[in-house]
Amino acid sequence: MSVQEQGRRAKAASAVLATATRAAKDAALRAMADALVRRTPEILAANEGDLAAGRDAGMSAALLDRLSLNEYRLEGMAGGLRKVADLPDPVGEVVRGSTLPNGLELRQVRVPLGVVGIVYEARPNVTADAAGLCLKAGNAVLLRGSSSAARSNAAIVAVLRDALDGAGLPADAVQLVDASSRDSVKELMRARGLVDVLIPRGGASLIRSVVEESTVPVIETGVGNCHVYVDADADLDMALEILLNAKTSRPSVCNATESLLVHRAVAEPFLARALPALRDAGVTVHGDADVVEVGDRRGVTVIPATDEDFDTEYLSLDLSAAIVSSLDAAVAHIARFGSGHTEAIVTHSLPAAREFTARVDAAAVMVNASTRFTDGEEFGFGAEIGISTQKLHARGPMGLPELTSTKYVVTGTGQVR
Amino acid sequence: MSVQEQGRRAKAASAVLATATRAAKDAALRAMADALVRRTPEILAANEGDLAAGRDAGMSAALLDRLSLNEYRLEGMAGGLRKVADLPDPVGEVVRGSTLPNGLELRQVRVPLGVVGIVYEARPNVTADAAGLCLKAGNAVLLRGSSSAARSNAAIVAVLRDALDGAGLPADAVQLVDASSRDSVKELMRARGLVDVLIPRGGASLIRSVVEESTVPVIETGVGNCHVYVDADADLDMALEILLNAKTSRPSVCNATESLLVHRAVAEPFLARALPALRDAGVTVHGDADVVEVGDRRGVTVIPATDEDFDTEYLSLDLSAAIVSSLDAAVAHIARFGSGHTEAIVTHSLPAAREFTARVDAAAVMVNASTRFTDGEEFGFGAEIGISTQKLHARGPMGLPELTSTKYVVTGTGQVR
């Protein structure tokens, strides 16, 4: 089936979902969760096919692990759907309202976006997560996963669609887009009028190409060149703990820290402890000339950094590092190299914290906390569909309300202008 | 100066505006208003140049009128700026906040978008209006008006920039983009990273081309193929008054009604009154076969309508009209032909009103009120930068909050994950 035809079916399904009750949607989500558990064997059989093809193609152990499903992971996917069922329904929330001077009653009400397209890479759990969140917010979803997970995704979507149908909601609310060619992504990007928003989840190059080519509105997600700035007034113990956590607790995710900035006033004592600690944690530091010099003095190898290092989201146990002469210089460095995801300051100075949070232009600014906290679950949203690094519509972790639009409903008694 | 260079200057100015106090911004807005009045002669001289060129080029009287400035209109522009100064500052508003279980204090705070690009047609008053709204919301603005108003816009922007400078804010917060070639629009559309959002204000073809080609995020505005649906349970007096107001009070604007749908049960009595009344008001009706037949019986000429008529935003004293057999058919007609701007139902039936407002997918849905009320001033927002017909970021009239983004500020005591 063409993406256009899938889009038309999604649009028709979205009209039904838009007026579905919370009870109906939650029942469907729980039926989907039950079905994933009940039909685990057929999903694992499909997944085995993807894994065999991946091994034949020489896929790395890390990628094979991301691709791999088992009973425990399917239980996790089912648990995710049940959790979404427990979250409040954003649809119908009155965002603002008033009675106008002429007696018109004005209400701005949350409504579904309509049809959401998601383009994502290897992990098959995104298939169920994204379908669940979109459904709860009243949207139909077109899922375009990676070709390496095509069998797993097809099996999961077949299970979810049967469950939807059994629960009395349209199966076309969840559709898998053909992943065998790049053309299907292009068709999604051009399906203006059928697809209301496209959310790419994946590497920087995927996101860039979608942003460049799409005529459907896009929500950019996930590239995180995050900094920790250790201010002159920082508690150095706290700074070290935050830095190590932000860099090493999960280096492959977007809220991991990629770059360290240290105020010159505390650079020597801080780096004297941080460089060995980072080395012991397996981190390679790419430093500016000043940091290299401290490394030399302290007997810790620091690789000289280029501008490209400061520009790079490593997603690995690498860290760029620079000494800055002021908070102002730190803010300027972040404005130049940051990706607008998460930036952290460690300081006990209230004026410094205030200036940093006011001037740094990012989705999230942390004071005395790890960059790793920028996350829908951590923020208390219950779940997230991604982390927006753009300024329109949604910025930062996107929960259910970010998957909705609004509509003005105006009720009168015959008013004319 | 290239658009790229203007974008860089705008970005630098936006960093200053982002932390400017409300007092500073309001003082600048009032200085801008005063300067427009004080320097009226030089603006009118420039406007006379545009008008002379327009007359030479054979511009229509209507367009010449839109282009024309006078003391009264400049007073109006100044008054608009003073009104914006009186509106609350959206920047700094805490949209939501909580303390997380681990003690982190989470605040979602309104911040400026950064740099806003506006592409607009003839009317020079948009220049001051857009500059004022963007400034109040802490944004720098790049204004790309029409070439026919180039002299007027240049004079207005020069006055506004001098006033900004005198008030201690960066003059580059308001810049005029060269209107002499189409290339400048293209450059604006490609200035990703410098321009945060592009708002086209103008005809459908301008908006379509910006939406298609821009890599900068766009907010679509203004195309309004608005319907009035007269339900079986309508008060026909009210329906007639609303229809006449919605069609004729200002036919050239986007919230004017372009299409009438009448339930079959009341079609004969309603059209028997509406067709002569519309004729007397100078309206040409383009009807489906059923409406043509009623017209024939009642001795009122109705032009047979094609699908193209139902698809057209006339912006003139023309109206398409169809008889529908049910509310369901009305909703389906609107889903097919509507532009998602404003749709109205006239009915005394609560279930009908509830179903119509729930199922019609538009920025605004009116019950027993004219479509003409979809307007930032009417909605009590004080001013508007345009009416969004898309679902992302803003939908419906856009006031100051819609010219902002948000930022999460998270304050801790050393929390790690």
mmCIF file of C-alpha atoms in Angstrom, chain B residues 32-242:
data_model
loop_
_atom_site.group_PDB
_atom_site.id
_atom_site.type_symbol
_atom_site.label_atom_id
_atom_site.label_comp_id
_atom_site.label_asym_id
_atom_site.label_seq_id
_atom_site.Cartn_x
_atom_site.Cartn_y
_atom_site.Cartn_z
ATOM 1 C CA MET B 32 8.667 54.156 18.815
ATOM 2 C CA ALA B 33 5.051 55.370 18.923
ATOM 3 C CA ASP B 34 6.103 58.937 19.681
ATOM 4 C CA ALA B 35 8.684 58.884 16.895
ATOM 5 C CA LEU B 36 6.128 57.702 14.303
ATOM 6 C CA VAL B 37 3.948 60.696 15.138
ATOM 7 C CA ARG B 38 6.815 63.174 15.383
ATOM 8 C CA ARG B 39 8.359 62.097 12.101
ATOM 9 C CA THR B 40 5.097 61.778 10.182
ATOM 10 C CA PRO B 41 6.223 64.189 7.385
ATOM 11 C CA GLU B 42 9.210 62.098 6.296
ATOM 12 C CA ILE B 43 7.146 58.875 6.370
ATOM 13 C CA LEU B 44 4.379 60.471 4.299
ATOM 14 C CA ALA B 45 6.957 61.777 1.807
ATOM 15 C CA ALA B 46 8.325 58.255 1.370
ATOM 16 C CA ASN B 47 4.789 56.896 1.074
ATOM 17 C CA GLU B 48 4.064 59.460 -1.640
ATOM 18 C CA GLY B 49 6.967 57.957 -3.593
ATOM 19 C CA ASP B 50 5.444 54.465 -3.346
ATOM 20 C CA LEU B 51 2.026 55.774 -4.339
ATOM 21 C CA ALA B 52 3.423 57.609 -7.361
ATOM 22 C CA ALA B 53 5.255 54.467 -8.501
ATOM 23 C CA GLY B 54 2.084 52.461 -7.934
ATOM 24 C CA ARG B 55 -0.008 54.847 -9.985
ATOM 25 C CA ASP B 56 2.604 54.730 -12.764
ATOM 26 C CA ALA B 57 2.467 50.929 -12.678
ATOM 27 C CA GLY B 58 -1.326 51.002 -12.974
ATOM 28 C CA MET B 59 -2.032 49.732 -9.467
ATOM 29 C CA SER B 60 -5.765 49.354 -8.664
ATOM 30 C CA ALA B 61 -7.537 51.911 -6.500
ATOM 31 C CA ALA B 62 -8.085 49.291 -3.802
ATOM 32 C CA LEU B 63 -4.390 48.431 -3.620
ATOM 33 C CA LEU B 64 -3.428 52.107 -3.686
ATOM 34 C CA ASP B 65 -5.772 52.647 -0.749
ATOM 35 C CA ARG B 66 -4.160 49.795 1.217
ATOM 36 C CA LEU B 67 -0.740 51.254 0.486
ATOM 37 C CA SER B 68 -1.678 54.792 1.358
ATOM 38 C CA LEU B 69 -0.674 56.390 4.677
ATOM 39 C CA ASN B 70 -1.892 59.614 6.242
ATOM 40 C CA GLU B 71 -1.704 61.302 9.632
ATOM 41 C CA TYR B 72 -4.699 59.383 10.874
ATOM 42 C CA ARG B 73 -3.237 56.009 9.891
ATOM 43 C CA LEU B 74 0.119 56.842 11.456
ATOM 44 C CA GLU B 75 -1.681 57.828 14.668
ATOM 45 C CA GLY B 76 -3.329 54.405 14.478
ATOM 46 C CA MET B 77 0.027 52.665 14.129
ATOM 47 C CA ALA B 78 1.391 54.629 17.086
ATOM 48 C CA GLY B 79 -1.707 53.762 19.091
ATOM 49 C CA GLY B 80 -1.147 50.097 18.291
ATOM 50 C CA LEU B 81 2.392 50.263 19.693
ATOM 51 C CA ARG B 82 1.188 51.985 22.875
ATOM 52 C CA LYS B 83 -1.463 49.298 23.293
ATOM 53 C CA VAL B 84 1.164 46.574 22.999
ATOM 54 C CA ALA B 85 3.189 48.375 25.670
ATOM 55 C CA ASP B 86 0.143 48.124 27.959
ATOM 56 C CA LEU B 87 -0.223 44.350 27.450
ATOM 57 C CA PRO B 88 1.355 41.980 29.985
ATOM 58 C CA ASP B 89 4.830 40.683 29.145
ATOM 59 C CA PRO B 90 4.619 36.977 28.286
ATOM 60 C CA VAL B 91 8.346 36.439 28.932
ATOM 61 C CA GLY B 92 9.122 34.969 32.339
ATOM 62 C CA GLU B 93 5.677 33.524 32.899
ATOM 63 C CA VAL B 94 5.995 30.192 34.704
ATOM 64 C CA VAL B 95 3.832 27.878 32.612
ATOM 65 C CA ARG B 96 4.138 24.955 34.981
ATOM 66 C CA GLY B 97 6.314 23.954 37.872
ATOM 67 C CA SER B 98 6.724 21.302 40.506
ATOM 68 C CA THR B 99 9.223 19.817 42.910
ATOM 69 C CA LEU B 100 10.279 16.365 41.764
ATOM 70 C CA PRO B 101 10.521 13.436 44.188
ATOM 71 C CA ASN B 102 14.316 13.843 44.346
ATOM 72 C CA GLY B 103 14.017 17.492 45.375
ATOM 73 C CA LEU B 104 14.758 19.039 41.979
ATOM 74 C CA GLU B 105 12.744 22.197 41.401
ATOM 75 C CA LEU B 106 11.309 22.144 37.876
ATOM 76 C CA ARG B 107 10.004 25.323 36.224
ATOM 77 C CA GLN B 108 8.807 25.691 32.642
ATOM 78 C CA VAL B 109 9.319 29.371 31.843
ATOM 79 C CA ARG B 110 8.232 31.387 28.820
ATOM 80 C CA VAL B 111 11.177 32.724 26.803
ATOM 81 C CA PRO B 112 11.337 34.581 23.486
ATOM 82 C CA LEU B 113 11.473 32.582 20.260
ATOM 83 C CA GLY B 114 14.602 34.509 19.213
ATOM 84 C CA VAL B 115 14.461 35.820 15.642
ATOM 85 C CA VAL B 116 11.119 36.012 13.845
ATOM 86 C CA GLY B 117 10.847 36.534 10.094
ATOM 87 C CA ILE B 118 7.666 38.064 8.682
ATOM 88 C CA VAL B 119 6.888 38.026 4.979
ATOM 89 C CA TYR B 120 3.934 40.235 4.153
ATOM 90 C CA GLU B 121 2.173 42.095 1.409
ATOM 91 C CA ALA B 122 1.174 45.662 0.635
ATOM 92 C CA ARG B 123 -0.012 47.300 3.885
ATOM 93 C CA PRO B 124 2.769 49.325 5.577
ATOM 94 C CA ASN B 125 0.989 49.319 8.956
ATOM 95 C CA VAL B 126 2.017 45.663 9.356
ATOM 96 C CA THR B 127 5.601 46.929 9.610
ATOM 97 C CA ALA B 128 4.995 48.734 12.891
ATOM 98 C CA ASP B 129 2.463 46.220 14.246
ATOM 99 C CA ALA B 130 4.744 43.221 13.723
ATOM 100 C CA ALA B 131 7.804 45.041 15.033
ATOM 101 C CA GLY B 132 5.934 46.035 18.197
ATOM 102 C CA LEU B 133 4.551 42.572 18.956
ATOM 103 C CA CYS B 134 7.881 40.863 18.297
ATOM 104 C CA LEU B 135 9.739 43.362 20.476
ATOM 105 C CA LYS B 136 7.319 42.978 23.373
ATOM 106 C CA ALA B 137 7.768 39.202 23.276
ATOM 107 C CA GLY B 138 11.547 39.724 23.341
ATOM 108 C CA ASN B 139 12.179 38.762 19.723
ATOM 109 C CA ALA B 140 14.236 40.419 17.023
ATOM 110 C CA VAL B 141 12.335 40.677 13.740
ATOM 111 C CA LEU B 142 13.297 40.550 10.076
ATOM 112 C CA LEU B 143 10.585 42.258 8.033
ATOM 113 C CA ARG B 144 10.196 41.420 4.383
ATOM 114 C CA GLY B 145 7.406 43.591 3.039
ATOM 115 C CA SER B 146 6.309 44.018 -0.550
ATOM 116 C CA SER B 147 8.415 45.929 -3.051
ATOM 117 C CA SER B 148 5.484 48.252 -3.760
ATOM 118 C CA ALA B 149 5.757 49.557 -0.177
ATOM 119 C CA ALA B 150 9.557 49.574 -0.031
ATOM 120 C CA ARG B 151 9.980 53.332 0.478
ATOM 121 C CA SER B 152 7.267 53.534 3.130
ATOM 122 C CA ASN B 153 8.588 50.504 4.992
ATOM 123 C CA ALA B 154 12.148 51.818 4.882
ATOM 124 C CA ALA B 155 11.050 55.152 6.359
ATOM 125 C CA ILE B 156 9.014 53.477 9.103
ATOM 126 C CA VAL B 157 11.823 51.067 10.016
ATOM 127 C CA ALA B 158 14.373 53.905 10.110
ATOM 128 C CA VAL B 159 12.149 55.754 12.589
ATOM 129 C CA LEU B 160 11.605 52.640 14.725
ATOM 130 C CA ARG B 161 15.333 51.818 14.776
ATOM 131 C CA ASP B 162 16.272 55.330 15.860
ATOM 132 C CA ALA B 163 13.716 55.117 18.651
ATOM 133 C CA LEU B 164 15.048 51.727 19.789
ATOM 134 C CA ASP B 165 18.553 53.091 19.838
ATOM 135 C CA GLY B 166 17.447 56.145 21.809
ATOM 136 C CA ALA B 167 15.707 53.882 24.301
ATOM 137 C CA GLY B 168 18.880 51.866 24.871
ATOM 138 C CA LEU B 169 17.840 48.709 23.004
ATOM 139 C CA PRO B 170 19.648 47.379 19.910
ATOM 140 C CA ALA B 171 18.435 48.922 16.655
ATOM 141 C CA ASP B 172 19.052 45.561 14.962
ATOM 142 C CA ALA B 173 16.046 44.198 16.826
ATOM 143 C CA VAL B 174 14.036 45.593 13.874
ATOM 144 C CA GLN B 175 15.441 45.177 10.380
ATOM 145 C CA LEU B 176 13.943 45.503 6.922
ATOM 146 C CA VAL B 177 14.920 42.860 4.389
ATOM 147 C CA ASP B 178 15.504 43.989 0.807
ATOM 148 C CA ALA B 179 12.215 43.647 -1.079
ATOM 149 C CA SER B 180 13.574 44.297 -4.558
ATOM 150 C CA SER B 181 14.064 40.613 -5.430
ATOM 151 C CA ARG B 182 12.413 37.271 -4.697
ATOM 152 C CA ASP B 183 15.833 36.009 -3.607
ATOM 153 C CA SER B 184 15.550 37.688 -0.223
ATOM 154 C CA VAL B 185 12.476 35.591 0.615
ATOM 155 C CA LYS B 186 14.398 32.469 -0.431
ATOM 156 C CA GLU B 187 17.343 33.481 1.748
ATOM 157 C CA LEU B 188 15.008 34.034 4.708
ATOM 158 C CA MET B 189 13.492 30.589 4.147
ATOM 159 C CA ARG B 190 16.960 29.028 4.209
ATOM 160 C CA ALA B 191 18.348 30.942 7.211
ATOM 161 C CA ARG B 192 18.021 27.955 9.511
ATOM 162 C CA GLY B 193 19.932 28.525 12.737
ATOM 163 C CA LEU B 194 19.559 32.296 12.433
ATOM 164 C CA VAL B 195 15.804 32.665 11.977
ATOM 165 C CA ASP B 196 13.714 30.694 14.484
ATOM 166 C CA VAL B 197 10.339 30.998 12.782
ATOM 167 C CA LEU B 198 8.927 32.441 9.590
ATOM 168 C CA ILE B 199 5.382 33.801 9.488
ATOM 169 C CA PRO B 200 4.023 34.481 6.001
ATOM 170 C CA ARG B 201 1.092 36.894 5.980
ATOM 171 C CA GLY B 202 -0.595 37.238 2.648
ATOM 172 C CA GLY B 203 -2.307 35.365 -0.131
ATOM 173 C CA ALA B 204 -2.587 31.615 -0.479
ATOM 174 C CA SER B 205 0.188 31.376 -3.094
ATOM 175 C CA LEU B 206 2.733 33.229 -0.928
ATOM 176 C CA ILE B 207 1.892 31.011 2.023
ATOM 177 C CA ARG B 208 2.058 27.831 -0.053
ATOM 178 C CA SER B 209 5.466 28.677 -1.493
ATOM 179 C CA VAL B 210 6.916 29.473 1.945
ATOM 180 C CA VAL B 211 5.499 26.267 3.422
ATOM 181 C CA GLU B 212 6.897 24.206 0.537
ATOM 182 C CA GLU B 213 10.370 25.669 0.387
ATOM 183 C CA SER B 214 11.305 26.807 3.869
ATOM 184 C CA THR B 215 13.751 24.873 6.023
ATOM 185 C CA VAL B 216 13.073 27.419 8.778
ATOM 186 C CA PRO B 217 9.973 26.387 10.779
ATOM 187 C CA VAL B 218 6.879 28.141 9.415
ATOM 188 C CA ILE B 219 3.604 29.168 10.983
ATOM 189 C CA GLU B 220 0.944 29.019 8.301
ATOM 190 C CA THR B 221 -1.604 31.804 8.522
ATOM 191 C CA GLY B 222 -4.727 33.119 7.192
ATOM 192 C CA VAL B 223 -6.382 31.152 4.413
ATOM 193 C CA GLY B 224 -10.016 31.000 5.460
ATOM 194 C CA ASN B 225 -12.573 29.013 3.489
ATOM 195 C CA CYS B 226 -15.095 29.465 6.298
ATOM 196 C CA HIS B 227 -18.580 27.919 6.397
ATOM 197 C CA VAL B 228 -21.863 28.779 8.061
ATOM 198 C CA TYR B 229 -23.992 25.670 8.594
ATOM 199 C CA VAL B 230 -27.676 26.298 9.239
ATOM 200 C CA ASP B 231 -28.903 23.281 11.184
ATOM 201 C CA ALA B 232 -32.411 21.768 11.174
ATOM 202 C CA ASP B 233 -32.918 23.282 14.641
ATOM 203 C CA ALA B 234 -31.679 26.760 13.766
ATOM 204 C CA ASP B 235 -33.456 29.991 14.610
ATOM 205 C CA LEU B 236 -33.769 31.217 11.020
ATOM 206 C CA ASP B 237 -33.749 34.903 11.945
ATOM 207 C CA MET B 238 -30.487 34.394 13.812
ATOM 208 C CA ALA B 239 -29.081 32.291 10.981
ATOM 209 C CA LEU B 240 -29.836 34.993 8.416
ATOM 210 C CA GLU B 241 -28.308 37.728 10.537
ATOM 211 C CA ILE B 242 -25.152 35.671 11.145
#
